[in-house]
Short mmCIF file of C-alpha atoms in Angstrom, two decimals:
data_model
loop_
_atom_site.label_atom_id
_atom_site.label_comp_id
_atom_site.label_asym_id
_atom_site.label_seq_id
_atom_site.Cartn_x
_atom_site.Cartn_y
_atom_site.Cartn_z
CA PHE A 1 -14.33 359.34 140.87
CA THR A 2 -11.53 356.92 141.74
CA TRP A 3 -8.01 357.99 142.66
CA TYR A 4 -4.91 355.91 141.92
CA LYS A 5 -1.29 356.21 142.98
CA ASN A 6 1.29 354.42 140.84
CA GLY A 7 -1.52 352.39 139.24
CA GLN A 8 -2.96 351.21 142.57
CA PRO A 9 -6.16 352.49 144.20
CA LEU A 10 -5.28 355.25 146.65
CA LEU A 11 -5.44 353.93 150.18
CA GLU A 12 -7.70 355.80 152.54
CA GLY A 13 -5.98 357.91 155.17
CA ASN A 14 -6.65 360.87 157.40
CA ARG A 15 -4.08 362.87 155.43
CA PHE A 16 -6.01 362.54 152.15
CA THR A 17 -9.13 364.55 151.41
CA THR A 18 -11.06 364.41 148.11
CA LYS A 19 -13.78 366.84 147.05
CA TYR A 20 -15.85 367.61 143.93
CA ASP A 21 -17.33 371.09 143.55
CA ILE A 22 -20.52 370.74 141.50
CA TYR A 23 -20.67 374.45 140.65
CA THR A 24 -17.09 374.78 139.38
CA LYS A 25 -16.87 371.15 138.20
CA THR A 26 -13.50 370.96 139.99
CA LEU A 27 -12.21 367.76 141.53
CA THR A 28 -9.46 368.05 144.17
CA LEU A 29 -7.22 365.74 146.17
CA GLN A 30 -5.60 367.34 149.21
CA VAL A 31 -2.58 365.70 150.84
CA LEU A 32 -1.81 366.99 154.32
CA ALA A 33 1.77 367.03 155.66
CA ALA A 34 3.25 365.55 152.49
CA ARG A 35 6.04 363.03 153.05
CA PRO A 36 8.67 361.46 150.75
CA ASP A 37 6.58 358.29 150.43
CA ASP A 38 3.72 360.37 148.93
CA GLN A 39 5.83 360.91 145.83
CA GLY A 40 4.52 359.18 142.67
CA THR A 41 2.09 359.24 139.75
CA TYR A 42 -1.51 360.14 140.60
CA THR A 43 -4.46 359.31 138.38
CA VAL A 44 -8.12 360.16 138.79
CA ARG A 45 -10.75 358.30 136.78
CA ALA A 46 -14.25 359.65 136.32
CA THR A 47 -17.00 357.20 135.34
CA ASN A 48 -20.75 357.31 134.75
CA PRO A 49 -23.17 355.07 132.80
CA SER A 50 -22.15 356.76 129.56
CA GLY A 51 -18.40 356.06 129.86
CA SER A 52 -15.19 357.13 131.64
CA ASP A 53 -12.20 359.44 131.37
CA GLU A 54 -9.05 360.00 133.39
CA THR A 55 -6.14 362.39 133.92
CA THR A 56 -2.67 361.82 135.36
CA CYS A 57 -0.01 363.94 137.10
CA ASN A 58 3.29 363.43 138.90
CA LEU A 59 3.98 364.55 142.46
CA THR A 60 7.59 365.18 143.49
CA ILE A 61 8.55 365.72 147.13
CA ARG A 62 11.69 367.73 147.93
CA PRO A 63 13.19 366.51 151.23
CA THR A 64 13.85 369.07 153.93
CA ALA A 65 16.35 368.87 156.79
CA SER A 66 14.79 367.65 160.03
CA ILE A 67 16.91 370.19 161.94
CA ASP A 68 17.04 373.86 161.04
CA THR A 69 20.73 374.49 160.47
CA THR A 70 20.33 378.19 159.70
CA PRO A 71 22.79 379.99 162.02
CA PHE A 72 21.49 382.71 164.29
CA ILE A 73 24.78 384.55 163.83
CA GLN A 74 26.58 384.66 160.52
CA PRO A 75 29.91 382.77 160.57
CA GLU A 76 31.93 385.82 159.55
CA PHE A 77 31.14 387.46 162.88
CA PHE A 78 33.11 384.73 164.66
CA THR A 79 36.22 385.55 162.64
CA GLN A 80 36.93 388.60 164.77
CA LEU A 81 36.54 386.55 167.94
CA GLU A 82 38.95 383.89 166.71
CA LEU A 83 41.66 386.39 165.79
CA LYS A 84 44.47 386.46 168.31
CA ALA A 85 45.03 389.68 170.20
CA PRO A 86 48.05 391.63 168.97
CA PRO A 87 51.18 391.29 171.11
CA LEU A 88 51.57 393.80 173.91
CA THR A 89 53.87 396.74 173.22
CA LYS A 90 56.21 398.56 175.59
CA GLU A 91 53.65 401.34 175.86
CA ASP A 92 51.05 398.80 176.95
CA PHE A 93 53.33 397.51 179.70
CA ASP A 94 54.17 401.07 180.81
CA GLN A 95 50.48 401.69 181.50
CA MET A 96 50.11 398.49 183.52
CA GLU A 97 50.39 398.07 187.27
CA PRO A 98 51.23 394.67 188.76
CA PRO A 99 48.83 393.32 191.40
CA LYS A 100 49.56 394.50 194.92
CA VAL A 101 47.93 393.38 198.16
CA ILE A 102 47.05 396.53 200.13
CA VAL A 103 45.14 394.83 202.96
CA PRO A 104 46.05 391.14 203.44
CA LEU A 105 43.80 388.26 204.43
CA GLN A 106 43.17 387.91 208.17
CA SER A 107 43.30 384.56 209.97
CA LEU A 108 40.03 383.64 211.66
CA GLN A 109 38.79 381.31 214.37
CA VAL A 110 35.07 380.62 214.08
CA THR A 111 32.40 378.30 215.41
CA GLU A 112 31.12 375.41 213.33
CA GLY A 113 28.00 376.29 211.34
CA SER A 114 28.66 380.03 211.19
CA PRO A 115 29.33 381.99 207.96
CA VAL A 116 32.90 383.06 207.13
CA LEU A 117 34.12 385.92 204.95
CA LEU A 118 37.80 386.03 203.96
CA LYS A 119 38.73 389.27 202.24
CA ALA A 120 41.75 391.19 201.03
CA THR A 121 42.21 394.49 199.21
CA VAL A 122 44.14 394.12 195.95
CA ILE A 123 44.90 396.69 193.26
CA GLY A 124 46.29 396.23 189.76
CA LYS A 125 45.91 397.37 186.16
CA PRO A 126 44.40 395.67 184.26
CA THR A 127 42.07 394.08 186.81
CA PRO A 128 43.82 390.97 188.13
CA HIS A 129 42.60 387.42 187.82
CA PHE A 130 42.27 385.62 191.14
CA LEU A 131 42.98 382.02 192.13
CA TRP A 132 42.08 380.65 195.56
CA LEU A 133 44.03 377.76 197.09
CA LYS A 134 43.35 375.68 200.19
CA ASP A 135 46.31 373.83 201.66
CA GLY A 136 48.20 374.34 198.40
CA ALA A 137 45.48 372.96 196.09
CA PRO A 138 42.86 374.84 194.04
CA LEU A 139 39.75 375.48 196.06
CA PRO A 140 37.23 372.68 195.31
CA ALA A 141 33.88 373.61 193.84
CA SER A 142 31.07 373.74 196.38
CA ASN A 143 27.69 375.41 196.64
CA ARG A 144 28.80 376.67 200.06
CA LEU A 145 31.70 378.65 198.57
CA ARG A 146 31.42 381.90 196.66
CA THR A 147 34.23 384.10 195.34
CA ARG A 148 34.04 387.56 193.82
CA TYR A 149 35.99 390.78 193.27
CA ASP A 150 34.42 394.14 194.02
CA ILE A 151 35.92 396.61 191.55
CA ALA A 152 34.68 399.63 193.51
CA THR A 153 36.33 398.65 196.81
CA LYS A 154 39.17 396.59 195.26
CA GLN A 155 38.26 393.74 197.61
CA VAL A 156 38.56 390.08 196.69
CA LEU A 157 36.26 387.93 198.82
CA LEU A 158 35.74 384.28 199.66
CA GLN A 159 32.46 383.52 201.41
CA ILE A 160 31.96 380.15 203.13
CA ASN A 161 28.46 379.35 204.31
CA ASP A 162 27.81 376.88 207.14
CA VAL A 163 31.50 376.38 207.89
CA ARG A 164 32.51 372.80 208.78
CA PRO A 165 35.54 371.14 210.41
CA HIS A 166 36.97 370.06 207.04
CA ASP A 167 37.12 373.75 206.05
CA ILE A 168 40.04 374.13 208.48
CA GLY A 169 43.28 374.94 206.69
CA GLU A 170 45.51 377.51 205.05
CA TYR A 171 43.92 379.73 202.40
CA VAL A 172 45.86 381.62 199.73
CA VAL A 173 44.59 384.09 197.14
CA ILE A 174 46.86 384.71 194.14
CA ALA A 175 46.28 387.82 191.99
CA THR A 176 47.83 387.89 188.50
CA ASN A 177 47.83 390.14 185.44
CA PRO A 178 50.30 390.56 182.54
CA ALA A 179 52.46 392.85 184.69
CA GLY A 180 53.01 390.41 187.57
CA GLU A 181 51.39 388.77 190.57
CA ASP A 182 50.97 389.01 194.34
CA SER A 183 49.39 386.82 197.00
CA SER A 184 48.09 386.75 200.56
CA VAL A 185 47.80 383.90 203.09
CA CYS A 186 45.64 383.24 206.14
CA SER A 187 44.51 380.31 208.25
CA LEU A 188 41.01 379.28 209.24
CA SER A 189 40.25 377.42 212.48
CA VAL A 190 36.84 375.93 213.24
CA GLN A 191 35.71 375.16 216.77
CA PRO A 192 33.12 372.36 217.08
CA ASP A 193 29.70 373.51 218.15
CA LYS A 194 28.98 371.16 221.08
CA PRO A 195 25.28 370.97 221.81
CA GLY A 196 24.51 371.84 225.42
CA VAL A 197 22.85 369.33 227.76
CA ASP A 198 19.90 370.53 229.82
CA ASP A 199 20.66 369.20 233.31
CA ARG A 200 17.69 370.87 234.95
CA ALA A 201 15.47 368.44 236.90
CA PHE A 202 11.94 367.80 235.70
CA VAL A 203 10.87 367.50 239.37
CA PRO A 204 12.26 369.82 242.07
CA GLN A 205 14.76 368.06 244.33
CA ASP A 206 12.81 368.76 247.54
CA LYS A 207 9.83 366.76 246.26
CA PHE A 208 11.83 363.54 246.67
CA ARG A 209 12.04 364.09 250.45
CA ASP A 210 8.35 363.21 250.81
CA LEU A 211 8.98 359.93 249.03
CA GLU A 212 12.05 359.10 251.09
CA HIS A 213 10.49 360.21 254.41
CA PRO A 214 6.71 359.87 254.14
CA GLN A 215 4.73 362.03 256.56
CA GLY A 216 1.58 361.15 258.47
CA LYS A 217 0.35 358.26 260.58
CA GLY A 218 -1.17 354.97 259.64
CA ARG A 219 1.14 354.31 256.70
CA ARG A 220 2.54 350.82 256.54
CA PRO A 221 6.18 350.49 255.63
CA LEU A 222 6.90 348.84 252.34
CA GLU A 223 7.61 345.15 252.68
CA ILE A 224 10.51 344.06 250.53
CA ILE A 225 10.51 340.35 249.77
CA PRO A 226 13.70 339.02 248.16
CA GLY A 227 13.57 336.52 245.35
CA VAL A 228 11.68 336.25 242.07
CA ASP A 229 7.94 336.77 241.80
CA THR A 230 6.60 333.65 240.13
CA GLN A 231 2.98 334.74 240.14
CA PRO A 232 1.63 335.15 236.59
CA PHE A 233 0.34 338.55 235.49
CA VAL A 234 -2.65 336.88 233.79
CA SER A 235 -4.56 333.97 235.32
#
């Protein structure tokens, strides 16, 4: 048996497998992981000393998208999300309460490196949105800063870990909702953490007296010779 593709002998490849079943007299060509370039006319020719015969077929490959574009969520579900909320009515506003600071922020003076927690108690209906400012500018993003609002206690919190000198400044929290807004201000001072110096002596002070006033007889006083020693250390 000889296989041809588009009139040319089929090139050998690990994706092509041919087999002839003697019992069923069936000849097969298996193409693994078919690709667009496998498309064409295939012919198989059978020969023996008595003669030959052949048969031909066409193979068509339908291309498939390399990326599955099937949506996980049907597009019509997004329609409801994209619809604008209806305008608020007078009844809606009557049920609202503007934000109100019940317990304001407290100014703090802390030591460098310590954690800081600024907190205020704020009520409002619906739940307010909160914006933190430092020295009049939005609080910069930092992995040392964490803000949250505890619905149960009505406390808005700003946590600063490992406080540093550049954290010094004026902090403002602004609470807003459709009914209004309120704010609270505090200041944060940071004292530098000066490392202490251990001024304890390694040797007790009284031990130096023996060196300054040696005891005992027979000791020769040290002879101090002015000038520069010109004798080499190594001969």
